[in-house]
Each structure stands twice: as C-alpha cells, then as structure tokens.
Coordinates of C-alpha atoms in Angstrom, one line a residue:
M2 CA 26.8 73.8 19.5
A3 CA 28.5 76.9 20.9
A4 CA 32.2 77.4 20.2
V5 CA 34.5 78.7 22.9
T6 CA 34.8 82.1 21.3
T7 CA 31.0 82.6 21.8
T8 CA 31.3 81.9 25.4
E9 CA 34.2 84.3 25.9
S10 CA 32.4 87.1 24.0
H11 CA 29.4 87.0 26.3
G12 CA 31.4 86.4 29.5
T13 CA 29.2 83.7 31.1
P14 CA 27.9 80.7 29.3
S15 CA 24.1 80.7 28.6
P16 CA 22.1 77.9 30.3
R17 CA 22.0 76.1 26.9
E18 CA 25.7 76.4 26.5
A19 CA 26.3 75.2 30.1
R20 CA 24.2 72.2 29.5
D21 CA 26.1 71.4 26.3
L22 CA 29.4 71.7 28.2
D23 CA 28.1 69.4 30.9
K24 CA 27.3 66.6 28.4
S25 CA 29.6 63.6 28.2
P26 CA 32.3 63.8 25.5
G27 CA 30.9 60.9 23.5
V28 CA 27.4 62.5 23.4
R29 CA 28.9 65.9 22.3
Q30 CA 30.9 64.1 19.7
A31 CA 27.8 62.3 18.4
E32 CA 25.9 65.5 18.2
A33 CA 28.8 67.2 16.3
L34 CA 29.0 64.3 13.9
S35 CA 25.3 64.3 13.3
S36 CA 25.5 68.0 12.4
V37 CA 28.1 67.6 9.7
I38 CA 26.8 64.3 8.1
T39 CA 25.1 64.9 4.8
T40 CA 22.2 63.0 3.3
Q41 CA 24.8 61.1 1.1
D42 CA 26.8 60.3 4.2
R43 CA 23.7 58.9 5.9
A44 CA 23.0 56.7 2.9
I45 CA 26.6 55.4 3.0
L46 CA 26.5 55.0 6.8
F47 CA 23.3 53.0 6.9
S48 CA 24.6 50.8 4.0
A49 CA 27.7 50.2 6.1
V50 CA 25.6 49.4 9.1
F51 CA 23.7 46.8 7.0
L52 CA 27.0 45.3 5.8
V53 CA 28.4 45.1 9.4
A54 CA 25.1 43.6 10.6
F55 CA 25.1 41.0 7.8
A56 CA 28.6 40.0 8.8
Y57 CA 28.1 39.6 12.5
A58 CA 24.6 38.0 12.1
L59 CA 25.8 35.3 9.7
D60 CA 28.9 34.8 11.8
G61 CA 26.8 34.4 14.9
V62 CA 24.5 31.8 13.3
L63 CA 27.5 29.8 11.9
R64 CA 29.5 30.0 15.1
Y65 CA 26.6 28.6 17.0
T66 CA 27.0 25.5 14.7
Y67 CA 30.8 25.4 14.9
Q68 CA 31.1 25.8 18.7
P69 CA 29.8 22.2 19.5
L70 CA 32.2 20.8 17.0
A71 CA 35.0 22.7 18.6
A72 CA 34.1 21.4 22.1
A73 CA 33.8 17.9 20.7
S74 CA 37.2 18.1 19.0
F75 CA 38.7 18.6 22.5
S76 CA 36.8 15.6 23.8
Q77 CA 34.9 17.9 26.2
H78 CA 31.5 18.3 24.6
S79 CA 29.9 18.4 28.0
L80 CA 31.5 21.8 28.7
L81 CA 29.6 23.4 25.9
A82 CA 26.9 24.5 28.4
T83 CA 29.5 26.2 30.5
I84 CA 30.8 28.2 27.6
N85 CA 27.3 29.3 26.7
V86 CA 26.6 30.3 30.3
L87 CA 29.7 32.5 30.5
R88 CA 28.9 34.1 27.2
A89 CA 25.4 34.9 28.4
V90 CA 26.7 36.5 31.5
V91 CA 29.3 38.6 29.6
A92 CA 26.7 39.6 27.0
T93 CA 24.3 40.8 29.6
A94 CA 26.7 42.7 31.8
A95 CA 28.7 44.2 28.9
Q96 CA 25.9 46.2 27.4
P97 CA 25.2 49.0 29.9
T98 CA 29.0 49.1 30.5
A99 CA 29.7 49.6 26.8
G100 CA 27.0 52.3 26.7
R101 CA 28.7 54.3 29.4
M102 CA 32.1 53.9 27.8
S103 CA 30.8 55.2 24.5
D104 CA 29.5 58.3 26.3
L105 CA 32.9 58.8 27.9
F106 CA 35.3 58.0 25.1
G107 CA 33.2 58.4 22.0
R108 CA 31.2 56.2 19.6
V109 CA 33.9 56.0 16.9
E110 CA 36.5 54.9 19.4
L111 CA 34.4 52.2 20.9
V112 CA 33.4 50.9 17.4
C113 CA 37.1 50.5 16.7
L114 CA 37.6 48.8 20.1
S115 CA 34.7 46.4 19.6
V116 CA 36.1 45.4 16.1
G117 CA 39.5 44.8 17.7
L118 CA 38.0 42.6 20.5
Y119 CA 36.0 40.7 17.9
I120 CA 39.1 39.9 15.9
V121 CA 41.3 39.0 19.0
G122 CA 38.7 36.7 20.4
T123 CA 38.2 35.0 17.1
I124 CA 42.0 34.4 16.7
I125 CA 42.2 32.9 20.2
E126 CA 39.3 30.6 19.5
T127 CA 40.9 29.5 16.2
K128 CA 44.2 28.8 17.8
A129 CA 42.8 27.1 20.9
N130 CA 44.2 23.7 21.9
G131 CA 41.6 23.1 24.7
V132 CA 38.3 24.2 26.1
P133 CA 39.8 26.7 28.6
M134 CA 41.6 28.7 25.9
F135 CA 38.6 28.4 23.5
A136 CA 36.4 29.8 26.3
V137 CA 38.7 32.7 26.8
G138 CA 38.5 33.5 23.1
A139 CA 34.7 33.1 23.1
L140 CA 34.4 35.6 26.0
I141 CA 36.6 38.2 24.3
Y142 CA 34.7 37.7 21.0
Q143 CA 31.4 38.0 22.9
I144 CA 32.4 41.3 24.3
G145 CA 33.2 42.6 20.8
Y146 CA 30.1 41.1 19.3
T147 CA 27.8 42.4 22.0
T148 CA 29.4 45.9 22.0
T149 CA 29.0 46.0 18.2
I150 CA 25.3 45.2 18.4
L151 CA 24.8 47.8 21.1
L152 CA 26.7 50.5 19.3
I153 CA 24.8 50.0 16.1
Q154 CA 21.6 50.7 17.9
V155 CA 23.1 53.7 19.7
I156 CA 24.5 55.1 16.5
I157 CA 21.0 54.8 14.9
G158 CA 19.6 56.6 17.9
D159 CA 22.2 59.3 17.5
L160 CA 21.5 60.0 13.9
T161 CA 17.8 59.4 13.4
S162 CA 14.7 61.3 14.3
T163 CA 12.1 59.8 16.6
R164 CA 9.7 59.1 13.8
A165 CA 12.3 57.4 11.5
R166 CA 14.1 55.5 14.3
L167 CA 12.0 52.3 14.2
L168 CA 12.5 51.9 10.4
C169 CA 16.2 52.5 10.7
S170 CA 16.5 50.2 13.7
Y171 CA 15.5 47.3 11.5
I172 CA 18.4 47.9 9.2
P173 CA 20.7 45.6 11.3
N174 CA 18.0 43.0 11.4
A175 CA 17.2 43.0 7.7
P176 CA 20.1 40.6 6.9
F177 CA 18.2 37.9 8.8
L178 CA 15.7 37.8 5.9
I179 CA 18.5 36.3 3.8
I180 CA 20.5 34.5 6.6
T181 CA 17.5 32.5 7.7
W182 CA 17.5 30.7 4.3
V183 CA 21.2 30.5 3.4
S184 CA 23.0 29.8 6.7
G185 CA 22.5 26.0 6.5
D186 CA 23.9 25.9 3.0
V187 CA 26.9 28.1 4.0
S188 CA 27.7 26.0 7.0
R189 CA 27.6 22.8 5.0
S190 CA 29.7 24.3 2.2
V191 CA 32.4 25.5 4.7
L192 CA 32.5 22.2 6.6
G193 CA 32.6 20.3 3.3
V194 CA 36.0 21.7 2.4
T195 CA 37.6 22.5 5.8
D196 CA 37.0 22.2 9.6
W197 CA 35.5 24.4 12.3
R198 CA 38.8 26.3 12.8
W199 CA 38.6 27.9 9.4
G200 CA 34.9 28.3 9.7
I201 CA 35.5 30.6 12.7
G202 CA 38.9 32.0 11.7
M203 CA 37.8 33.3 8.4
W204 CA 35.9 36.1 10.2
C205 CA 39.2 37.6 11.3
I206 CA 39.4 38.7 7.6
I207 CA 35.8 39.1 6.7
F208 CA 34.5 41.1 9.6
P209 CA 37.1 44.0 9.6
I210 CA 36.6 44.3 5.8
C211 CA 32.9 44.6 6.4
A212 CA 33.4 47.1 9.3
A213 CA 35.8 49.3 7.4
P214 CA 33.2 51.4 5.5
L215 CA 31.5 52.2 8.8
V216 CA 34.7 53.2 10.5
V217 CA 36.0 55.2 7.5
T218 CA 32.7 57.1 7.2
F219 CA 32.9 58.1 10.8
L220 CA 36.6 59.1 10.6
L221 CA 35.9 61.3 7.6
A222 CA 33.0 62.9 9.5
A223 CA 35.2 63.4 12.5
R224 CA 37.8 65.2 10.4
R225 CA 35.0 67.5 9.1
V226 CA 34.1 68.2 12.8
R227 CA 37.7 69.2 13.6
Q228 CA 38.0 71.4 10.5
R229 CA 34.9 73.3 11.6
G230 CA 36.1 73.6 15.2
L231 CA 32.8 72.2 16.6
L232 CA 34.5 70.6 19.6
E233 CA 37.1 73.2 20.3
D234 CA 35.3 74.1 23.6
Q235 CA 35.8 70.4 24.6
K236 CA 39.6 70.8 24.6
A237 CA 41.2 71.4 27.9
Q238 CA 44.6 71.3 29.6
P239 CA 45.5 67.6 29.9
L240 CA 45.2 66.3 33.5
P241 CA 48.0 64.3 35.2
W242 CA 47.5 60.6 34.6
G243 CA 46.5 60.1 38.3
E244 CA 43.7 62.6 38.1
R245 CA 42.7 61.4 34.7
L246 CA 42.4 57.8 35.9
L247 CA 40.5 58.9 39.0
S248 CA 38.1 60.9 36.8
W249 CA 37.5 57.9 34.5
F250 CA 37.0 55.7 37.6
W251 CA 34.1 57.8 38.8
R252 CA 32.6 58.8 35.4
L253 CA 32.7 55.1 34.3
D254 CA 31.2 54.1 37.7
V255 CA 33.6 51.2 38.0
I256 CA 32.0 50.2 41.3
G257 CA 28.7 50.1 39.6
I258 CA 30.1 48.0 36.8
I259 CA 31.6 45.5 39.3
L260 CA 28.3 45.3 41.1
I261 CA 26.2 44.8 37.9
V262 CA 28.6 42.1 36.7
A263 CA 28.3 40.4 40.0
V264 CA 24.5 40.6 40.0
F265 CA 24.1 39.2 36.5
A266 CA 26.8 36.5 37.0
L267 CA 25.5 35.3 40.3
I268 CA 21.9 35.1 39.1
L269 CA 22.3 33.9 35.5
V270 CA 24.8 31.2 36.2
P271 CA 22.8 29.3 38.8
I272 CA 19.5 29.6 37.0
T273 CA 21.1 28.2 33.9
I274 CA 22.7 25.4 35.8
A275 CA 19.4 24.7 37.6
G276 CA 17.4 24.5 34.4
G277 CA 17.2 20.9 33.4
F278 CA 18.2 19.1 36.6
E279 CA 15.6 17.8 38.9
R280 CA 15.9 19.2 42.5
S281 CA 19.1 21.0 41.5
W282 CA 17.5 24.3 42.9
K283 CA 18.3 22.9 46.3
T284 CA 21.9 22.2 45.8
P285 CA 24.6 24.5 47.3
N286 CA 26.2 25.3 44.0
V287 CA 22.9 26.8 42.8
L288 CA 21.4 28.3 46.0
A289 CA 24.6 30.0 47.3
P290 CA 25.4 32.2 44.3
L291 CA 21.7 32.8 43.6
V292 CA 21.1 34.1 47.2
L293 CA 24.3 36.1 47.0
G294 CA 23.3 37.6 43.6
L295 CA 19.8 38.6 44.9
S296 CA 21.4 40.1 48.0
T297 CA 23.7 42.1 45.8
I298 CA 20.8 43.8 44.1
P299 CA 19.9 46.2 47.0
V300 CA 23.6 47.0 47.3
F301 CA 23.8 47.9 43.6
V302 CA 20.6 50.0 43.9
Y303 CA 21.9 51.9 47.0
W304 CA 25.2 52.6 45.2
Q305 CA 23.4 53.9 42.1
W306 CA 21.5 56.4 44.3
R307 CA 24.8 57.5 45.9
A308 CA 27.2 57.4 42.9
P309 CA 28.3 60.7 41.4
H310 CA 27.9 59.4 37.9
P311 CA 25.6 56.3 38.2
L312 CA 25.7 53.6 35.6
V313 CA 21.9 53.2 35.8
P314 CA 20.0 56.5 36.2
F315 CA 17.5 55.3 38.8
R316 CA 16.1 58.8 39.0
I317 CA 14.2 58.3 35.8
M318 CA 13.1 54.7 36.5
G319 CA 9.9 55.8 38.2
D320 CA 8.5 57.1 34.9
R321 CA 6.2 54.7 33.1
A322 CA 7.9 55.4 29.8
V323 CA 11.0 53.7 31.2
W324 CA 9.8 51.0 33.5
A325 CA 7.1 49.8 31.1
A326 CA 9.6 49.5 28.3
L327 CA 12.0 47.5 30.5
G328 CA 9.1 45.3 31.7
I329 CA 8.4 44.5 28.0
A330 CA 12.1 43.7 27.4
L331 CA 12.1 41.3 30.4
L332 CA 8.9 39.4 29.6
L333 CA 9.0 39.2 25.8
N334 CA 12.0 36.9 25.6
W335 CA 10.9 35.1 28.8
V336 CA 7.6 34.3 27.2
W337 CA 9.0 33.4 23.8
N338 CA 11.5 30.9 25.2
L339 CA 8.8 29.0 27.0
Q340 CA 7.5 27.8 23.6
G341 CA 10.7 28.2 21.6
N342 CA 13.3 26.4 23.8
Y343 CA 12.2 22.9 22.6
L344 CA 10.3 24.0 19.4
F345 CA 12.6 22.2 17.0
T346 CA 12.3 18.9 18.9
V347 CA 8.6 19.2 19.2
L348 CA 8.3 19.9 15.4
R349 CA 10.4 16.8 14.6
V350 CA 8.8 14.4 17.1
A351 CA 5.2 15.6 17.7
F352 CA 4.5 17.0 14.2
D353 CA 6.7 14.6 12.2
F354 CA 8.3 17.5 10.2
D355 CA 11.4 16.5 8.3
L356 CA 14.7 18.1 9.1
A357 CA 14.5 20.9 6.5
L358 CA 10.9 21.9 7.3
A359 CA 11.4 21.8 11.0
T360 CA 14.5 24.1 10.6
R361 CA 12.5 26.4 8.4
V362 CA 9.4 26.6 10.7
S363 CA 11.5 27.2 13.8
S364 CA 13.1 30.2 12.0
F365 CA 9.7 31.7 11.1
Y366 CA 9.7 33.9 14.1
T367 CA 12.9 35.7 13.1
F368 CA 11.9 35.9 9.4
F369 CA 8.4 37.3 10.0
S370 CA 9.3 39.6 12.9
V371 CA 11.9 41.3 10.7
L372 CA 9.5 41.5 7.7
S373 CA 6.6 42.9 9.8
G374 CA 8.9 45.2 11.7
C375 CA 10.4 46.8 8.5
L376 CA 6.8 47.3 7.1
L377 CA 5.7 48.8 10.5
G378 CA 8.6 51.2 10.3
F379 CA 7.2 52.8 7.2
V380 CA 3.7 53.0 8.8
V381 CA 5.1 54.7 12.0
L382 CA 7.0 57.2 9.7
K383 CA 3.6 58.4 8.6
V384 CA 1.4 57.8 11.7
R385 CA 4.1 59.0 14.2
R386 CA 2.8 56.9 17.0
L387 CA 4.1 53.7 18.6
K388 CA 2.0 52.6 21.5
V389 CA -1.0 51.4 19.6
F390 CA 1.2 49.0 17.5
I391 CA 3.1 47.8 20.6
L392 CA -0.3 47.0 22.2
I393 CA -1.6 45.2 19.1
G394 CA 1.7 43.2 19.0
T395 CA 1.4 42.0 22.6
C396 CA -2.2 41.0 22.0
L397 CA -1.2 39.1 18.8
N398 CA 1.5 37.4 20.9
M399 CA -1.3 36.1 23.2
V400 CA -3.3 35.0 20.2
A401 CA -0.3 33.0 18.9
F402 CA 0.0 31.2 22.3
G403 CA -3.7 30.4 22.1
L404 CA -3.1 28.7 18.8
L405 CA -0.1 26.8 20.2
I406 CA -2.3 25.5 23.1
H407 CA -4.7 24.1 20.5
Y408 CA -2.2 22.8 18.0
R409 CA 0.4 20.9 20.0
G410 CA 1.1 17.7 17.9
G411 CA -0.1 15.3 15.2
E412 CA -0.1 15.5 11.4
S413 CA -3.6 17.3 11.5
S414 CA -2.1 20.2 13.5
R415 CA 0.7 21.0 11.1
G416 CA -1.0 23.9 9.5
G417 CA -2.0 25.2 12.9
V418 CA 1.5 25.3 14.3
I419 CA 2.9 26.9 11.2
G420 CA 0.1 29.6 11.4
A421 CA 0.9 30.1 15.1
Q422 CA 4.6 30.7 14.3
V423 CA 3.7 33.2 11.6
V424 CA 1.4 35.1 13.9
L425 CA 4.1 35.0 16.6
G426 CA 6.6 36.4 14.1
I427 CA 4.3 39.2 13.0
A428 CA 3.7 40.1 16.7
G429 CA 7.5 40.0 17.3
G430 CA 7.9 42.8 14.7
M431 CA 5.4 45.0 16.4
F432 CA 6.6 45.4 20.0
P433 CA 10.3 44.4 20.9
Y434 CA 12.0 47.1 18.8
P435 CA 9.1 49.5 18.9
A436 CA 9.4 49.4 22.7
L437 CA 13.1 50.2 22.4
A438 CA 12.3 53.1 20.0
S439 CA 9.6 54.3 22.4
L440 CA 12.1 54.3 25.3
Q441 CA 14.8 56.1 23.2
A442 CA 12.4 58.7 22.0
V443 CA 11.7 60.2 25.5
L444 CA 15.3 60.1 26.8
D445 CA 17.7 62.9 26.9
H446 CA 20.6 62.2 24.5
E447 CA 22.9 61.9 27.5
Q448 CA 20.9 58.8 28.7
L449 CA 20.5 57.1 25.3
A450 CA 23.5 54.8 25.2
V451 CA 23.3 53.6 28.8
M452 CA 19.5 53.0 28.7
T453 CA 19.8 51.2 25.4
G454 CA 22.4 48.9 26.9
L455 CA 20.1 48.4 30.0
Y456 CA 17.2 47.5 27.7
L457 CA 19.2 44.9 25.8
A458 CA 20.6 43.6 29.1
T459 CA 17.1 43.2 30.5
Y460 CA 16.1 41.4 27.2
N461 CA 19.0 38.9 27.8
L462 CA 18.0 38.5 31.4
G463 CA 14.5 37.5 30.3
A464 CA 15.9 35.0 27.9
A465 CA 17.8 33.4 30.8
F466 CA 14.8 33.2 33.0
G467 CA 12.7 31.7 30.1
N468 CA 15.4 29.1 29.3
A469 CA 15.7 28.1 32.9
M470 CA 11.9 27.8 33.4
A471 CA 11.4 25.9 30.2
G472 CA 14.2 23.5 31.0
A473 CA 13.1 22.9 34.5
I474 CA 9.4 22.2 33.5
W475 CA 10.4 20.0 30.5
T476 CA 12.9 17.8 32.4
Q477 CA 10.7 17.3 35.4
V478 CA 7.4 16.6 33.5
M479 CA 8.5 14.8 30.4
P480 CA 10.2 11.7 31.9
G481 CA 7.1 10.9 34.1
E482 CA 4.7 11.4 31.2
L483 CA 6.8 9.1 28.9
E484 CA 7.0 6.4 31.5
R485 CA 3.2 6.6 32.2
R486 CA 2.1 6.6 28.5
L487 CA 4.6 3.9 27.4
A488 CA 3.9 1.6 30.4
G489 CA 1.7 -0.8 28.3
F490 CA 4.5 -1.5 25.8
N491 CA 7.3 -4.0 26.0
N492 CA 10.6 -2.6 27.2
A493 CA 8.7 0.5 28.4
T494 CA 11.7 1.8 30.5
V495 CA 14.1 1.5 27.5
L496 CA 11.6 3.2 25.2
A497 CA 11.0 6.1 27.6
T498 CA 14.7 6.5 28.1
L499 CA 15.3 6.6 24.4
A500 CA 12.4 8.9 23.6
Y501 CA 13.6 11.3 26.3
G502 CA 17.4 11.1 25.9
D503 CA 17.6 10.7 22.1
P504 CA 14.3 11.6 20.5
F505 CA 15.7 11.9 17.0
T506 CA 16.8 8.3 17.0
F507 CA 13.4 7.3 18.5
L508 CA 11.5 9.0 15.7
D509 CA 13.6 7.1 13.1
D510 CA 12.8 3.8 14.7
Y511 CA 9.1 4.5 15.3
P512 CA 7.3 6.2 12.5
I513 CA 4.3 8.5 13.2
D514 CA 1.7 5.8 12.6
T515 CA 3.1 3.4 15.2
P516 CA 1.3 3.2 18.7
E517 CA 4.7 3.8 20.5
R518 CA 5.2 7.1 18.6
G519 CA 1.5 8.0 19.3
A520 CA 2.2 7.6 23.0
V521 CA 5.3 9.8 22.8
V522 CA 3.4 12.4 20.8
D523 CA 0.8 12.5 23.6
A524 CA 3.5 13.0 26.2
Y525 CA 5.0 15.9 24.1
K526 CA 1.5 17.4 23.8
H527 CA 1.1 17.3 27.6
S528 CA 4.5 18.9 28.4
Q529 CA 4.2 21.5 25.6
R530 CA 0.7 22.4 26.9
I531 CA 2.1 23.3 30.3
L532 CA 4.7 25.5 28.8
V533 CA 2.4 27.4 26.5
V534 CA -0.3 27.8 29.2
I535 CA 2.3 29.4 31.4
G536 CA 3.3 31.5 28.4
I537 CA -0.2 32.8 27.7
C538 CA -0.6 33.7 31.4
M539 CA 2.6 35.7 31.3
C540 CA 1.2 37.5 28.2
V541 CA -1.2 39.3 30.5
P542 CA 1.4 41.4 32.4
L543 CA 3.2 41.9 29.0
I544 CA 0.0 43.5 27.6
G545 CA -0.2 45.5 30.9
F546 CA 3.3 46.9 30.4
A547 CA 2.4 47.8 26.8
A548 CA -0.7 49.6 28.0
A549 CA 1.3 51.5 30.6
L550 CA 3.6 53.1 28.0
R551 CA 3.3 56.8 27.1
N552 CA 2.0 57.7 23.7
P553 CA 3.8 60.9 22.6
K554 CA 3.6 62.0 19.0
L555 CA 7.0 61.4 17.3
N556 CA 8.7 64.2 15.4
D557 CA 11.8 65.0 13.3
N558 CA 14.0 65.7 16.3
Q559 CA 16.6 63.3 17.8
T560 CA 14.6 63.2 21.0
L561 CA 11.2 64.4 22.4
A562 CA 12.9 65.5 25.6
G563 CA 14.0 69.1 26.0
D564 CA 17.7 69.5 26.8
S565 CA 16.9 70.5 30.4
L566 CA 13.9 68.2 30.9
S567 CA 13.7 64.9 32.7
V568 CA 11.9 61.9 31.3
P569 CA 8.7 62.5 33.2
Q570 CA 8.5 66.0 31.9
A571 CA 9.4 65.2 28.3
A572 CA 7.3 62.1 28.0
G573 CA 3.9 63.7 28.4
D574 CA 1.0 62.5 26.2
D575 CA 0.8 65.8 24.3
S576 CA -1.4 65.0 21.4
E577 CA 0.5 67.4 19.1
G578 CA 3.9 66.2 20.2
R579 CA 4.8 69.7 21.6
R580 CA 7.4 70.0 24.3
T581 CA 6.1 71.0 27.7

C-alpha cells in the first residue's frame, strides 16, 4: 500500500494508488492488518475465532432452550413465536447492513460494537419483567450475535487465500462437533442449580472473556500498522460534523438500509404468521404487509441502481458467479426445512425413537456437515477447485431426499432414515460454505463484506420460506389424514385431536404395536411424503444453480479478481487460474 510520501514524490498517484485510495476505510484497514500479521499471529487469531465461535454457538443452542422458559415465566408462552419472527427479521436485515458498516468504520471497530450489543441485549433479557422488555433484549442480542457471525466470515475472507478459505471458514463451525453432544447435558446442569435468568445472564461474563483474545490480537496488529505508517495516506483534515454525518448517510446507504429492512420485515413476518394456519394467507394481516413488501422490492432495486454508494451492488448481479451462489443460498435452507421442520416429531412418533436417539439423529445434519466440510477443506487446499464438489453435494442432497421418500416411518425404516440424515449431512458440508467461498473468491475485496452479508441474508430468507411452506402443508394435510385414518376407532375425533395437538402424549398412551398408533404412523408417512417429494423437486433447480457456477482455479491470493476488474472479468474459467 502506497504511503503519502510516495504519492507526493511522483506528483500524481498511479492508477493502482488511486484505486487503493478509493477503497473504503475498513477494506484498507483490513489489507493493512493482513500485511503485518505474522504466521504466529494467524495461529493465535484463528484460535481466538474458534473460541468466540464456541461461545456464541453454545449460547445460541442453550438460549433456544431457555427462551420458551422465559416466555412461560411471564405467563405469555404464546408470544414466543412473535419473538422468533422479530429475531428472524433482524438477523436477515442486519447482515448486509453490518457488512457495509464494517467497510466504512473498520472490522476491529465493528467487532467491539457487536460484542457490546451482545452483552447489552443479554443484560436486558436477564433483567426483563415481561415479554416486551425481553423481546427488546432479544433483538439487541440478535444484532450483536448476527453481526459477530458475519464478521467472523468477513475476517476469514480478509486474511485467507482463495484456496485455504473453505478450510478456514469451517473453524467457526467446528465447535458444533462438540456442542451437538454436550448441549443437552449443559442445559440440564444449569437448570438443575438455577433458572433461565442465570442460564442467559452468565454469557455477559463468558462471551466477552472469550472474545477478548480476538479483540486484543487485532488491536496489537492495528498498533503495528500505525507504527509502520501504512494508513498515513488515509488521514485527512477532519470534516465538520454536519458534512461527516452527510458523508456517512450516503456511504452507508441509509435509504437502502431502510428499504431492505422494510422488504425483509414485510415479507418474513407475514409468511411466518401464515405458516401453520389454514386459510390465513387470505387474511388482511398477512396479505397487506406481504403485498406491500413485494411492492417495495422494485423500489429497492431502483434505488440501488441510482444510489451513489449502493448497499447491494446490482452491477455485478448479472454474473453467474454471483447469482448462482445466491440461488444456492436461497434454496439450500428452503429445501432442508421441508424435511427438517418436523423431523424430531416424525422420529419420535413415526419411527418410535426414544428422546435421546431422536435428539441425536435430528442433529446428524449439523454434525456430519461440519465433519465433511472440514475434510473437504483439506481436499480443496490441494485440488484448488470448488465447483465439482458443490455439484456433487447438491446431487447427494437429492439422493438423501430419495431415501427419505422411501423411509418415512415404522421400525423397519429406522436404519434408512438414519442413513438419509447422514447422507444429507455429508452433502451439507459440500455445498453451502463452498458456495460462499466460491462467491468470495471472485469478488473484489471492496465487495467482500456486503456480498457475504447478502449471501447469509438470502440463506435466512430461504429458511423462512421453507418453514412457512412446511408449516402450511403440515397443518393443512395432517388433520384430515388423522381423521380419515382414525375414523374406524372409538373416540376418533378425540384421538385425532390428541395425535395432532399433543403427539408426544399420544405416543406414550399408544405404543408402536397398537392399531391406533399404526394409523397415526400412516398419516405421518403421507404428510412427510408430500414434504420430501416437494423437496426433491426443488433439488433440481438447486443442482442447476450449482452447475451454473464458474470454476476458476484457486490460488494463494486473497481474491481472484484484479484490483480494477469487475466480477465478470475476474471470474473467467481460466484453467490455470491466471488473471485476464
């Protein structure tokens, strides 16, 4: 990076220097930090990333358990869904926004901000005396939590080469190999000695301690940058506050942030409300915001074309390296939730797994996706290609859904459903994060944070669509099937209501070898078949998006894109990985 003295000595900045000066402050800061970090620093940094990821991952799993207890303690358990909807909206809208803020203010600064929001939100949740205050705390915590996850991926993208990025991107996911097996025991231990307030509140102490090594490592590297004067050319005369705020307004694209929050909120909230209530798609509280949200999309797109510093760079969206990766992000969670939304209930009722085994099998996807993804990272480090593995992963995903169509219930299908979940997990390690790594590899560094945030936001949007579709199908198909199949038994209406509304009590009253349970298992088979058939059909466009990706050869640089090249130019299928 050129220092200011170099520019002065030559009179006019070179094209390379001019491009460096035109980069966002956060991007230039990240490049300067990367240039001074030693191998030892990187080892410490990635160890710190693992520690932070372990903390927020375990907290996320445990808090998911404590949140219903908190709502019930306020005698308002029914509002739990509302809290989850609001958190989903905030999580989706916050990611591209946080990406842009990290470009403007810096990675280190936003890490500190995210940790602060995480702590403040947790304190508010712990001290809440009602659902409204608890929801406020949950939203602030969610912003900190989501921003932390995004920044971890952005930092990995800043500091790694394209060939090593996939392996390093699984560092934040590796803790799930442990958490999958210990979270239940930890939750029981905490609740055995205290209540949900301490179960949540203890993270005000644990999380900042775990985040401290990451922050300290960055601060030490930042001091090294200052000592070497690498960012001296970034210093300028301070602007008056009015001009500074106006500059931030345009560079943050505040109008774009407002529009994207409106789009996600107006679409996610109604589809979440609609999922699970028959004919609720026709009610005004669902239709009105949904129509308004869809109508806001063209407004958002128009503004992004006109904005001086657009939040979403639509100029690169036409390249298949970008839209194909975003298509994978949208569909992968959509497809998974079709079979995963009611998986635990299906395992308990239709397969007669006990509580421990059902919990373990339902977590196989997370466990095997992380395991296979970590192993794939080492392979990609050598092979230097991603597309072939992404394509194989999407095909394996379809194979897993084929197994789920065949093995839908009954004791004889137990091995089949376990095998299907293992295959699904292996597939899950071969294309979600590799697709993100593929997208990041062809982006200019300037676009990395925002597009990573957009990828993760699209991923969450797909989850919302999948949850809504699964809920709508299940609640509109299952009641009729139960009534039809239980019609020949005494108290058929009561049995159908119990089997639908409280299936876990039903399975205790009617063991697997009873005819009533057999009828319910058949109803579950029918409903689950509809879900997985739709899922396997949606695997076709998922494979299509994988096939549309570019297949550049990865190298030891931070990006395959030249400093002055757009994505279409930099993402060519050059077999030797040379820049055009």
